[in-house]
Amino acid sequence: MNDLRKSIVNHTYGTWRAQREWEKPLYITKAEGVYFFDEANRGYLDFSSQLMCSNLGFGNKMIVDAICKQAKKLPYIAPGFVCEVKAKATEALLGVMPQGLDKFFFSTSGTEANEAALKLIRQYMAPKYKIISRYRSYHGATSGSIALTGDHRRWFAEPVNKIPGVIFGPDAYCYRCSFGLEYPECNIQCAEYIDYMIKEEGNVAAIFVEPVVGTNGIIVPPKEYLPRLRNIADENGVLLVVDEVMSGWYRTGEWFAMNHWNVQPDILTTAKGCTGAYTPVGITATKSEIKEYFEERFLSHGHTYAMHPLAIAAVPAAIEEYKKLVATGLVKRVSEHLKMRLHELMTRHECIGDVRGIGHFWAIEIVKNRKTKEPFNTKADKASLKPLMVGKISNEALKQGLYIVSWYNHFIVAPPLTISEDQIDEGIEVLDKVLEIADEKMEE
Ligand SMILES: Cc1ncc(COP(=O)(O)O)c(C=O)c1O
């Protein structure tokens, strides 16, 4: 096993890290339900659905069978041909997408879904070309998507791997409001400022947001925010584009986060949960005006693996599985339990500054001091490879059998939707112990 591990770490690049940090990754041999197992058959409870994508847990027979069947029947055919699985995936999507989004581009990742959106926006909106994104955001690793990204991963791509015309607006992050205001007296200044930006900048083609921010904080905006962004977009003749790569697929308790506010975007991008992570698929969904625009115009976009039959075979199967799972009532019930347990955790740990989220999508933000909200670490710390308090805690959790993703000052609690109340309790028990590491380092 050690030889195999060595071969991997010596000859492949670890993602988003200094390579020396990837010295001894866990060697995983199998996974079932909400657990994965290492070579010593030690189980780890998955509290983040891997990278917030394994929404249906591991070992789903329906999805695996659909993939195997497609592998035998027709694993690949070029994008220009049609076949049964392409029809099935399209029909299944039409049944769950927000109203008005009725033409799709299939790719193989979230970043590609966003790259496709970028091209569509810029051709459709030309000569307008500017795009408003936000600092607390991640949209993917390729040039266009990393340019849209607000977090530190963009810093390393600048200036060459970066497209011009992206500007950053304020976050809807009430816990640390950029304007120093408080909801609701703030009158949603974070949305109003975007209106100001559009009018002052000129040439703005789109507002591009994660409706519930994922990695960068599980930030659920105030209820007025997205409806107001919709108005602002309409008043200014700008597109509203939502990245639901992470927030889609019942992560927030709805097919898509936008459904919570009944707001229809012009373009929606998604990936991750659309197959429950059983195969890699990205989807860019557009409204009918965009569809019509391209009827007589050249769509200058495509991939060899666009609409890859083997990959998209998992889409209709996953959609069926989401429907069945949600109908059992488990998802709703467990999300309430999770919410209650996380708030309870906050009463026991001084280091928890904020607990926020929706559905199966939560952040635990830690601070050195609850009153001043001083963070243990910053974005710059993460970029400069400084050891982080959240890293220390999540490493300790892993030793105790709990896998949880952390960012520079928060943890992402996003378990598979198949998790039970007892399994939530099991994870909370570990968090209860390991958060003491930060409690002991609180400052007066
Ligand atoms: C909101 C959001 N958009 C885009 C991406 C990029 O997706 P992928 O890693 O599949 O390219 C991610 C990945 O975490 C994401 O969270």
CSV table of C-alpha atoms and ligand atoms in Angstrom, one decimal:
chain,number,residue,atom,x,y,z
A,1,MET,CA,0.0,0.0,0.0
A,2,ASN,CA,2.8,2.4,0.9
A,3,ASP,CA,4.4,1.8,-2.6
A,4,LEU,CA,1.1,2.6,-4.2
A,5,ARG,CA,0.7,5.8,-2.2
A,6,LYS,CA,4.3,6.8,-2.9
A,7,SER,CA,3.8,6.4,-6.6
A,8,ILE,CA,0.7,8.6,-6.5
A,9,VAL,CA,2.1,11.4,-4.5
A,10,ASN,CA,5.4,11.4,-6.3
A,11,HIS,CA,4.0,11.4,-9.8
A,12,THR,CA,0.7,13.3,-9.6
A,13,TYR,CA,0.0,16.8,-8.5
A,14,GLY,CA,-2.1,17.2,-5.4
A,15,THR,CA,-4.8,19.9,-5.9
A,16,TRP,CA,-4.7,23.3,-4.3
A,17,ARG,CA,-1.8,22.7,-2.0
A,18,ALA,CA,2.0,22.9,-1.6
A,19,GLN,CA,2.9,19.4,-2.8
A,20,ARG,CA,4.9,18.5,0.3
A,21,GLU,CA,1.6,18.8,2.3
A,22,TRP,CA,0.3,15.8,0.4
A,23,GLU,CA,2.8,13.4,1.9
A,24,LYS,CA,0.6,10.9,3.4
A,25,PRO,CA,-3.0,11.0,2.1
A,26,LEU,CA,-5.4,8.5,3.4
A,27,TYR,CA,-5.5,5.4,1.2
A,28,ILE,CA,-9.2,4.7,0.6
A,29,THR,CA,-10.3,1.2,-0.3
A,30,LYS,CA,-14.2,1.4,-0.2
A,31,ALA,CA,-17.2,3.5,0.7
A,32,GLU,CA,-20.7,2.7,1.6
A,33,GLY,CA,-23.6,5.0,2.7
A,34,VAL,CA,-22.2,8.0,4.5
A,35,TYR,CA,-18.8,6.3,5.4
A,36,PHE,CA,-15.6,5.7,3.5
A,37,PHE,CA,-12.9,3.2,4.7
A,38,ASP,CA,-9.1,3.2,4.7
A,39,GLU,CA,-6.7,0.3,4.1
A,40,ALA,CA,-7.0,-0.7,7.8
A,41,ASN,CA,-10.8,-0.8,7.3
A,42,ARG,CA,-11.2,2.2,9.5
A,43,GLY,CA,-14.4,4.0,8.7
A,44,TYR,CA,-14.8,7.8,8.4
A,45,LEU,CA,-18.1,9.6,8.6
A,46,ASP,CA,-18.4,12.0,5.7
A,47,PHE,CA,-19.7,15.3,7.1
A,48,SER,CA,-19.0,17.2,3.9
A,49,SER,CA,-20.2,14.8,1.1
A,50,GLN,CA,-16.5,14.8,-0.1
A,51,LEU,CA,-16.3,18.1,-1.9
A,52,MET,CA,-20.0,18.9,-1.2
A,53,CYS,CA,-20.9,16.7,-4.1
A,54,SER,CA,-21.7,13.1,-2.9
A,55,ASN,CA,-25.2,14.2,-2.0
A,56,LEU,CA,-26.7,10.7,-2.3
A,57,GLY,CA,-24.0,9.0,-0.3
A,58,PHE,CA,-21.9,6.0,-1.6
A,59,GLY,CA,-23.1,2.7,-3.1
A,60,ASN,CA,-26.3,3.8,-4.7
A,61,LYS,CA,-27.4,0.8,-6.7
A,62,MET,CA,-29.8,2.6,-9.1
A,63,ILE,CA,-27.1,5.0,-10.2
A,64,VAL,CA,-24.4,2.4,-10.5
A,65,ASP,CA,-26.6,0.2,-12.5
A,66,ALA,CA,-27.6,3.0,-14.9
A,67,ILE,CA,-23.9,3.8,-15.5
A,68,CYS,CA,-23.0,0.1,-16.0
A,69,LYS,CA,-25.9,-0.4,-18.4
A,70,GLN,CA,-24.8,2.6,-20.5
A,71,ALA,CA,-21.2,1.4,-20.4
A,72,LYS,CA,-22.3,-1.8,-22.1
A,73,LYS,CA,-24.7,-0.2,-24.5
A,74,LEU,CA,-23.0,2.9,-25.8
A,75,PRO,CA,-20.3,4.5,-23.6
A,76,TYR,CA,-19.5,7.3,-26.0
A,77,ILE,CA,-20.8,8.9,-29.2
A,78,ALA,CA,-19.8,12.3,-30.5
A,79,PRO,CA,-21.8,15.3,-29.3
A,80,GLY,CA,-23.3,15.8,-32.7
A,81,PHE,CA,-25.2,12.5,-32.5
A,82,VAL,CA,-28.3,11.9,-30.4
A,83,CYS,CA,-29.2,8.7,-28.5
A,84,GLU,CA,-31.6,7.5,-25.8
A,85,VAL,CA,-29.6,8.5,-22.8
A,86,LYS,CA,-29.3,12.0,-24.1
A,87,ALA,CA,-33.0,12.3,-24.4
A,88,LYS,CA,-33.5,10.8,-20.9
A,89,ALA,CA,-31.1,13.2,-19.2
A,90,THR,CA,-32.7,16.2,-21.0
A,91,GLU,CA,-36.2,15.2,-20.1
A,92,ALA,CA,-35.3,14.5,-16.5
A,93,LEU,CA,-33.6,17.9,-16.3
A,94,LEU,CA,-36.6,19.7,-17.8
A,95,GLY,CA,-38.7,18.3,-15.0
A,96,VAL,CA,-36.6,19.8,-12.2
A,97,MET,CA,-35.0,23.0,-13.5
A,98,PRO,CA,-36.4,26.4,-12.4
A,99,GLN,CA,-39.1,27.5,-14.7
A,100,GLY,CA,-38.0,29.1,-17.9
A,101,LEU,CA,-34.6,27.4,-18.2
A,102,ASP,CA,-35.2,25.0,-21.0
A,103,LYS,CA,-32.0,24.6,-23.0
A,104,PHE,CA,-28.8,22.9,-21.7
A,105,PHE,CA,-25.2,22.6,-22.4
A,106,PHE,CA,-23.7,19.4,-20.9
A,107,SER,CA,-20.0,19.4,-20.0
A,108,THR,CA,-18.0,17.5,-17.3
A,109,SER,CA,-17.4,19.9,-14.4
A,110,GLY,CA,-18.6,23.0,-12.6
A,111,THR,CA,-15.8,25.1,-14.1
A,112,GLU,CA,-16.8,24.1,-17.6
A,113,ALA,CA,-20.4,24.9,-16.9
A,114,ASN,CA,-19.3,28.4,-15.9
A,115,GLU,CA,-16.9,28.8,-18.9
A,116,ALA,CA,-19.9,27.9,-21.2
A,117,ALA,CA,-22.0,30.5,-19.3
A,118,LEU,CA,-19.3,33.1,-19.8
A,119,LYS,CA,-19.2,32.6,-23.6
A,120,LEU,CA,-22.9,32.7,-23.9
A,121,ILE,CA,-23.2,35.9,-21.8
A,122,ARG,CA,-20.5,37.7,-23.8
A,123,GLN,CA,-21.9,36.8,-27.2
A,124,TYR,CA,-25.5,37.4,-26.2
A,125,MET,CA,-24.8,40.7,-24.4
A,126,ALA,CA,-22.1,42.1,-26.7
A,127,PRO,CA,-20.9,44.8,-26.7
A,128,LYS,CA,-21.5,44.7,-23.0
A,129,TYR,CA,-18.9,42.5,-21.5
A,130,LYS,CA,-18.3,43.2,-17.8
A,131,ILE,CA,-19.4,40.8,-15.1
A,132,ILE,CA,-20.0,41.5,-11.5
A,133,SER,CA,-18.9,38.7,-9.2
A,134,ARG,CA,-18.3,38.9,-5.4
A,135,TYR,CA,-15.2,38.4,-3.2
A,136,ARG,CA,-16.7,35.5,-1.2
A,137,SER,CA,-17.0,33.2,-4.2
A,138,TYR,CA,-15.5,30.3,-6.1
A,139,HIS,CA,-16.5,29.5,-9.6
A,140,GLY,CA,-13.8,27.1,-10.8
A,141,ALA,CA,-10.2,26.6,-11.8
A,142,THR,CA,-10.0,27.4,-15.5
A,143,SER,CA,-9.2,30.8,-16.8
A,144,GLY,CA,-12.6,32.3,-17.0
A,145,SER,CA,-14.0,30.8,-13.9
A,146,ILE,CA,-10.9,31.6,-11.8
A,147,ALA,CA,-11.2,35.2,-13.0
A,148,LEU,CA,-14.8,35.3,-11.6
A,149,THR,CA,-13.6,33.8,-8.3
A,150,GLY,CA,-13.2,36.1,-5.4
A,151,ASP,CA,-11.2,33.8,-3.1
A,152,HIS,CA,-7.4,33.6,-2.9
A,153,ARG,CA,-7.2,30.9,-5.5
A,154,ARG,CA,-7.5,33.7,-8.1
A,155,TRP,CA,-4.4,35.4,-6.8
A,156,PHE,CA,-2.2,32.7,-8.1
A,157,ALA,CA,-3.8,32.9,-11.6
A,158,GLU,CA,-3.2,36.6,-12.0
A,159,PRO,CA,-2.4,38.3,-14.2
A,160,VAL,CA,-2.0,36.0,-17.2
A,161,ASN,CA,-4.6,33.3,-16.5
A,162,LYS,CA,-7.3,35.9,-16.1
A,163,ILE,CA,-9.9,37.4,-18.4
A,164,PRO,CA,-10.6,41.1,-18.4
A,165,GLY,CA,-13.9,42.7,-17.4
A,166,VAL,CA,-14.6,41.0,-14.1
A,167,ILE,CA,-15.4,43.3,-11.2
A,168,PHE,CA,-16.2,42.4,-7.6
A,169,GLY,CA,-19.1,43.6,-5.7
A,170,PRO,CA,-19.9,43.3,-1.9
A,171,ASP,CA,-20.9,40.1,-0.3
A,172,ALA,CA,-24.3,39.5,1.4
A,173,TYR,CA,-22.4,38.4,4.5
A,174,CYS,CA,-24.4,39.8,7.4
A,175,TYR,CA,-22.0,38.4,10.1
A,176,ARG,CA,-19.3,40.6,8.8
A,177,CYS,CA,-21.1,43.3,6.8
A,178,SER,CA,-18.7,45.2,4.5
A,179,PHE,CA,-20.8,48.4,5.2
A,180,GLY,CA,-20.8,47.9,8.9
A,181,LEU,CA,-24.6,47.8,8.9
A,182,GLU,CA,-27.2,45.5,10.5
A,183,TYR,CA,-30.1,43.7,8.9
A,184,PRO,CA,-32.9,44.8,8.4
A,185,GLU,CA,-32.0,48.5,8.9
A,186,CYS,CA,-29.3,48.1,6.2
A,187,ASN,CA,-31.9,48.1,3.5
A,188,ILE,CA,-29.8,45.4,1.8
A,189,GLN,CA,-27.1,47.8,0.9
A,190,CYS,CA,-25.0,44.9,-0.5
A,191,ALA,CA,-27.6,44.6,-3.3
A,192,GLU,CA,-28.1,48.4,-3.7
A,193,TYR,CA,-24.3,48.8,-4.2
A,194,ILE,CA,-24.5,46.4,-7.1
A,195,ASP,CA,-27.0,48.7,-8.8
A,196,TYR,CA,-24.6,51.6,-8.2
A,197,MET,CA,-21.7,49.6,-9.7
A,198,ILE,CA,-23.7,48.8,-12.8
A,199,LYS,CA,-24.7,52.4,-13.4
A,200,GLU,CA,-21.2,53.8,-12.7
A,201,GLU,CA,-19.2,51.1,-14.6
A,202,GLY,CA,-21.2,50.9,-17.8
A,203,ASN,CA,-20.9,47.9,-20.1
A,204,VAL,CA,-22.0,45.4,-17.5
A,205,ALA,CA,-23.4,42.2,-19.0
A,206,ALA,CA,-24.2,40.1,-16.0
A,207,ILE,CA,-24.3,39.7,-12.3
A,208,PHE,CA,-22.8,36.3,-11.5
A,209,VAL,CA,-23.5,34.9,-8.0
A,210,GLU,CA,-23.7,31.7,-5.9
A,211,PRO,CA,-27.2,32.2,-4.5
A,212,VAL,CA,-26.0,30.5,-1.3
A,213,VAL,CA,-22.3,31.0,-1.1
A,214,GLY,CA,-20.6,27.6,-0.8
A,215,THR,CA,-16.9,27.1,0.1
A,216,ASN,CA,-16.5,30.7,1.0
A,217,GLY,CA,-18.8,30.7,4.0
A,218,ILE,CA,-22.2,29.0,3.4
A,219,ILE,CA,-23.7,32.5,3.3
A,220,VAL,CA,-27.4,32.5,3.0
A,221,PRO,CA,-28.5,36.0,1.9
A,222,PRO,CA,-31.3,38.0,3.5
A,223,LYS,CA,-34.7,37.1,2.0
A,224,GLU,CA,-34.9,40.4,0.0
A,225,TYR,CA,-31.4,40.0,-1.6
A,226,LEU,CA,-32.0,37.8,-4.6
A,227,PRO,CA,-35.4,39.2,-5.5
A,228,ARG,CA,-33.7,42.7,-5.4
A,229,LEU,CA,-30.8,41.4,-7.6
A,230,ARG,CA,-33.4,40.2,-10.0
A,231,ASN,CA,-35.0,43.7,-10.1
A,232,ILE,CA,-31.7,45.4,-10.5
A,233,ALA,CA,-30.7,43.1,-13.3
A,234,ASP,CA,-34.0,43.8,-15.1
A,235,GLU,CA,-33.9,47.6,-14.5
A,236,ASN,CA,-30.4,47.8,-15.9
A,237,GLY,CA,-30.7,45.3,-18.8
A,238,VAL,CA,-28.2,42.9,-17.3
A,239,LEU,CA,-28.4,39.1,-16.9
A,240,LEU,CA,-28.7,37.4,-13.6
A,241,VAL,CA,-26.6,34.3,-13.6
A,242,VAL,CA,-26.5,31.9,-10.7
A,243,ASP,CA,-23.8,29.3,-10.0
A,244,GLU,CA,-25.6,26.4,-8.3
A,245,VAL,CA,-22.7,24.0,-8.7
A,246,MET,CA,-22.7,23.4,-5.0
A,247,SER,CA,-26.0,24.8,-3.8
A,248,GLY,CA,-28.1,22.8,-6.2
A,249,TRP,CA,-29.6,19.3,-5.9
A,250,TYR,CA,-31.3,19.5,-2.5
A,251,ARG,CA,-28.2,20.7,-0.8
A,252,THR,CA,-30.3,23.6,0.6
A,253,GLY,CA,-33.6,21.6,0.9
A,254,GLU,CA,-34.8,22.4,-2.7
A,255,TRP,CA,-33.8,21.3,-6.1
A,256,PHE,CA,-32.1,24.6,-6.5
A,257,ALA,CA,-31.4,27.3,-3.9
A,258,MET,CA,-33.1,29.9,-6.1
A,259,ASN,CA,-36.4,28.1,-5.5
A,260,HIS,CA,-36.4,29.4,-1.9
A,261,TRP,CA,-36.9,32.9,-3.1
A,262,ASN,CA,-38.9,32.1,-6.2
A,263,VAL,CA,-36.5,34.1,-8.4
A,264,GLN,CA,-35.8,33.0,-11.9
A,265,PRO,CA,-32.3,33.4,-13.2
A,266,ASP,CA,-31.4,34.0,-16.9
A,267,ILE,CA,-28.7,31.3,-16.7
A,268,LEU,CA,-28.1,28.6,-14.1
A,269,THR,CA,-24.9,26.6,-13.9
A,270,THR,CA,-24.6,23.4,-12.0
A,271,ALA,CA,-22.5,20.2,-11.6
A,272,LYS,CA,-21.5,18.1,-8.5
A,273,GLY,CA,-24.8,16.7,-7.2
A,274,CYS,CA,-26.5,16.4,-10.6
A,275,THR,CA,-25.1,12.9,-10.7
A,276,GLY,CA,-24.5,12.5,-6.9
A,277,ALA,CA,-20.8,12.6,-8.0
A,278,TYR,CA,-21.0,9.2,-9.5
A,279,THR,CA,-19.8,10.6,-12.8
A,280,PRO,CA,-18.5,14.0,-13.8
A,281,VAL,CA,-21.1,16.2,-15.4
A,282,GLY,CA,-21.5,20.0,-15.6
A,283,ILE,CA,-24.7,21.7,-16.9
A,284,THR,CA,-25.3,25.2,-18.2
A,285,ALA,CA,-29.1,26.0,-18.4
A,286,THR,CA,-30.4,29.1,-20.2
A,287,LYS,CA,-33.7,30.9,-20.7
A,288,SER,CA,-35.6,30.9,-24.0
A,289,GLU,CA,-34.4,34.3,-25.2
A,290,ILE,CA,-30.8,33.0,-25.2
A,291,LYS,CA,-31.9,29.8,-26.9
A,292,GLU,CA,-33.6,31.9,-29.6
A,293,TYR,CA,-30.6,34.2,-30.1
A,294,PHE,CA,-28.4,31.2,-31.0
A,295,GLU,CA,-30.8,29.7,-33.5
A,296,GLU,CA,-29.2,31.7,-36.3
A,297,ARG,CA,-25.9,32.5,-34.7
A,298,PHE,CA,-22.7,30.4,-34.3
A,299,LEU,CA,-22.3,28.9,-30.9
A,300,SER,CA,-18.6,28.9,-30.6
A,301,HIS,CA,-18.3,26.3,-27.9
A,302,GLY,CA,-17.9,22.5,-27.4
A,303,HIS,CA,-15.9,19.6,-25.9
A,304,THR,CA,-15.2,16.1,-27.2
A,305,TYR,CA,-16.9,14.9,-24.0
A,306,ALA,CA,-19.9,17.3,-24.2
A,307,MET,CA,-23.0,15.2,-23.4
A,308,HIS,CA,-20.8,12.2,-22.8
A,309,PRO,CA,-23.3,9.3,-22.7
A,310,LEU,CA,-21.6,7.3,-19.9
A,311,ALA,CA,-21.4,10.5,-17.7
A,312,ILE,CA,-24.9,11.7,-18.3
A,313,ALA,CA,-26.4,8.3,-17.7
A,314,ALA,CA,-26.1,9.1,-14.0
A,315,VAL,CA,-28.3,12.3,-14.3
A,316,PRO,CA,-31.8,10.7,-14.8
A,317,ALA,CA,-30.9,8.0,-12.3
A,318,ALA,CA,-29.8,10.6,-9.7
A,319,ILE,CA,-32.9,12.7,-10.3
A,320,GLU,CA,-35.1,9.6,-9.6
A,321,GLU,CA,-33.1,8.9,-6.4
A,322,TYR,CA,-33.5,12.5,-5.1
A,323,LYS,CA,-37.3,12.3,-5.7
A,324,LYS,CA,-37.5,9.0,-3.8
A,325,LEU,CA,-35.3,10.1,-1.0
A,326,VAL,CA,-37.1,13.4,-0.5
A,327,ALA,CA,-40.5,11.7,-0.5
A,328,THR,CA,-39.5,9.7,2.6
A,329,GLY,CA,-39.4,12.9,4.6
A,330,LEU,CA,-35.8,12.0,5.8
A,331,VAL,CA,-34.1,15.0,4.2
A,332,LYS,CA,-36.4,17.6,5.9
A,333,ARG,CA,-36.4,15.9,9.2
A,334,VAL,CA,-32.6,15.5,9.4
A,335,SER,CA,-32.0,19.0,8.3
A,336,GLU,CA,-34.0,20.3,11.3
A,337,HIS,CA,-32.1,18.0,13.6
A,338,LEU,CA,-28.8,19.2,12.1
A,339,LYS,CA,-29.7,22.8,12.6
A,340,MET,CA,-30.7,22.2,16.2
A,341,ARG,CA,-27.6,20.2,17.0
A,342,LEU,CA,-25.3,22.9,15.5
A,343,HIS,CA,-26.9,25.7,17.4
A,344,GLU,CA,-26.6,23.6,20.6
A,345,LEU,CA,-22.9,23.1,19.8
A,346,MET,CA,-22.5,26.9,19.7
A,347,THR,CA,-23.8,27.2,23.3
A,348,ARG,CA,-21.0,24.9,24.4
A,349,HIS,CA,-18.1,26.3,22.5
A,350,GLU,CA,-17.0,29.9,23.0
A,351,CYS,CA,-14.9,29.7,19.8
A,352,ILE,CA,-18.0,29.4,17.6
A,353,GLY,CA,-18.7,32.9,16.4
A,354,ASP,CA,-21.5,32.0,14.0
A,355,VAL,CA,-23.5,29.0,12.9
A,356,ARG,CA,-25.4,29.6,9.7
A,357,GLY,CA,-26.9,27.7,6.8
A,358,ILE,CA,-29.9,26.0,5.3
A,359,GLY,CA,-31.0,22.4,4.6
A,360,HIS,CA,-27.9,20.2,4.7
A,361,PHE,CA,-25.6,23.2,4.1
A,362,TRP,CA,-24.0,24.8,7.2
A,363,ALA,CA,-20.9,26.7,8.3
A,364,ILE,CA,-19.4,26.8,11.7
A,365,GLU,CA,-17.3,29.9,11.8
A,366,ILE,CA,-14.7,30.1,14.6
A,367,VAL,CA,-13.3,33.3,16.2
A,368,LYS,CA,-10.7,34.1,18.8
A,369,ASN,CA,-13.2,36.5,20.5
A,370,ARG,CA,-16.9,36.4,20.1
A,371,LYS,CA,-17.4,40.1,20.9
A,372,THR,CA,-14.8,41.5,18.5
A,373,LYS,CA,-15.2,38.6,16.0
A,374,GLU,CA,-11.5,38.5,15.6
A,375,PRO,CA,-10.8,35.5,13.3
A,376,PHE,CA,-8.1,32.9,14.1
A,377,ASN,CA,-6.9,33.1,10.5
A,378,THR,CA,-7.4,35.1,7.3
A,379,LYS,CA,-7.5,34.6,3.5
A,380,ALA,CA,-3.9,35.7,3.3
A,381,ASP,CA,-2.9,33.1,5.9
A,382,LYS,CA,-4.5,30.4,3.7
A,383,ALA,CA,-2.7,31.7,0.6
A,384,SER,CA,0.7,31.8,2.4
A,385,LEU,CA,0.4,28.2,3.7
A,386,LYS,CA,0.3,29.3,7.4
A,387,PRO,CA,-0.9,26.5,9.6
A,388,LEU,CA,-4.6,27.3,10.3
A,389,MET,CA,-6.7,26.6,13.4
A,390,VAL,CA,-9.5,25.1,11.3
A,391,GLY,CA,-6.9,22.8,9.7
A,392,LYS,CA,-5.6,21.6,13.1
A,393,ILE,CA,-9.2,20.9,14.2
A,394,SER,CA,-10.3,19.1,11.0
A,395,ASN,CA,-7.1,16.9,11.1
A,396,GLU,CA,-7.9,15.9,14.7
A,397,ALA,CA,-11.5,15.2,13.7
A,398,LEU,CA,-10.2,12.9,10.9
A,399,LYS,CA,-8.1,11.0,13.5
A,400,GLN,CA,-11.3,10.6,15.4
A,401,GLY,CA,-13.2,9.2,12.4
A,402,LEU,CA,-14.9,12.4,11.1
A,403,TYR,CA,-14.2,13.9,7.7
A,404,ILE,CA,-15.1,17.6,7.6
A,405,VAL,CA,-13.9,20.2,5.0
A,406,SER,CA,-12.6,23.5,6.4
A,407,TRP,CA,-11.9,26.9,4.9
A,408,TYR,CA,-9.8,29.6,6.5
A,409,ASN,CA,-12.0,30.2,9.5
A,410,HIS,CA,-15.0,27.9,9.1
A,411,PHE,CA,-16.0,24.3,8.7
A,412,ILE,CA,-18.4,23.2,6.1
A,413,VAL,CA,-21.1,20.8,7.4
A,414,ALA,CA,-22.7,19.4,4.3
A,415,PRO,CA,-23.3,15.7,4.8
A,416,PRO,CA,-25.0,13.4,2.2
A,417,LEU,CA,-28.8,13.8,2.2
A,418,THR,CA,-29.0,10.1,3.1
A,419,ILE,CA,-27.6,10.7,6.6
A,420,SER,CA,-29.7,9.8,9.6
A,421,GLU,CA,-30.2,11.7,12.9
A,422,ASP,CA,-28.0,9.2,14.7
A,423,GLN,CA,-25.2,9.7,12.3
A,424,ILE,CA,-25.5,13.4,12.7
A,425,ASP,CA,-25.2,12.9,16.4
A,426,GLU,CA,-22.1,10.8,15.8
A,427,GLY,CA,-20.4,13.6,13.9
A,428,ILE,CA,-21.5,16.3,16.4
A,429,GLU,CA,-20.0,14.2,19.2
A,430,VAL,CA,-16.6,14.4,17.5
A,431,LEU,CA,-16.9,18.1,16.8
A,432,ASP,CA,-17.8,18.7,20.4
A,433,LYS,CA,-14.5,17.2,21.4
A,434,VAL,CA,-12.2,18.7,18.8
A,435,LEU,CA,-13.6,22.3,19.0
A,436,GLU,CA,-12.0,22.4,22.4
A,437,ILE,CA,-8.7,22.9,20.7
A,438,ALA,CA,-9.9,26.4,19.6
A,439,ASP,CA,-11.7,27.1,22.9
A,440,GLU,CA,-8.4,26.8,24.7
A,441,LYS,CA,-6.9,29.5,22.5
A,442,MET,CA,-9.5,32.1,22.9
A,443,GLU,CA,-8.3,35.7,23.6
A,444,GLU,CA,-9.9,38.1,26.1
B,1,LIG,C1,-20.0,27.3,-6.6
B,1,LIG,C2,-19.0,26.5,-7.4
B,1,LIG,N1,-18.8,26.8,-8.7
B,1,LIG,C3,-17.9,26.1,-9.4
B,1,LIG,C4,-17.1,25.1,-8.9
B,1,LIG,C5,-16.2,24.4,-9.8
B,1,LIG,O1,-16.6,23.0,-10.0
B,1,LIG,P1,-15.6,21.9,-10.5
B,1,LIG,O2,-14.6,21.7,-9.4
B,1,LIG,O3,-16.4,20.8,-10.8
B,1,LIG,O4,-14.9,22.5,-11.7
B,1,LIG,C6,-17.3,24.8,-7.5
B,1,LIG,C7,-16.4,23.8,-6.9
B,1,LIG,O5,-16.3,23.6,-5.7
B,1,LIG,C8,-18.2,25.5,-6.8
B,1,LIG,O6,-18.3,25.3,-5.5
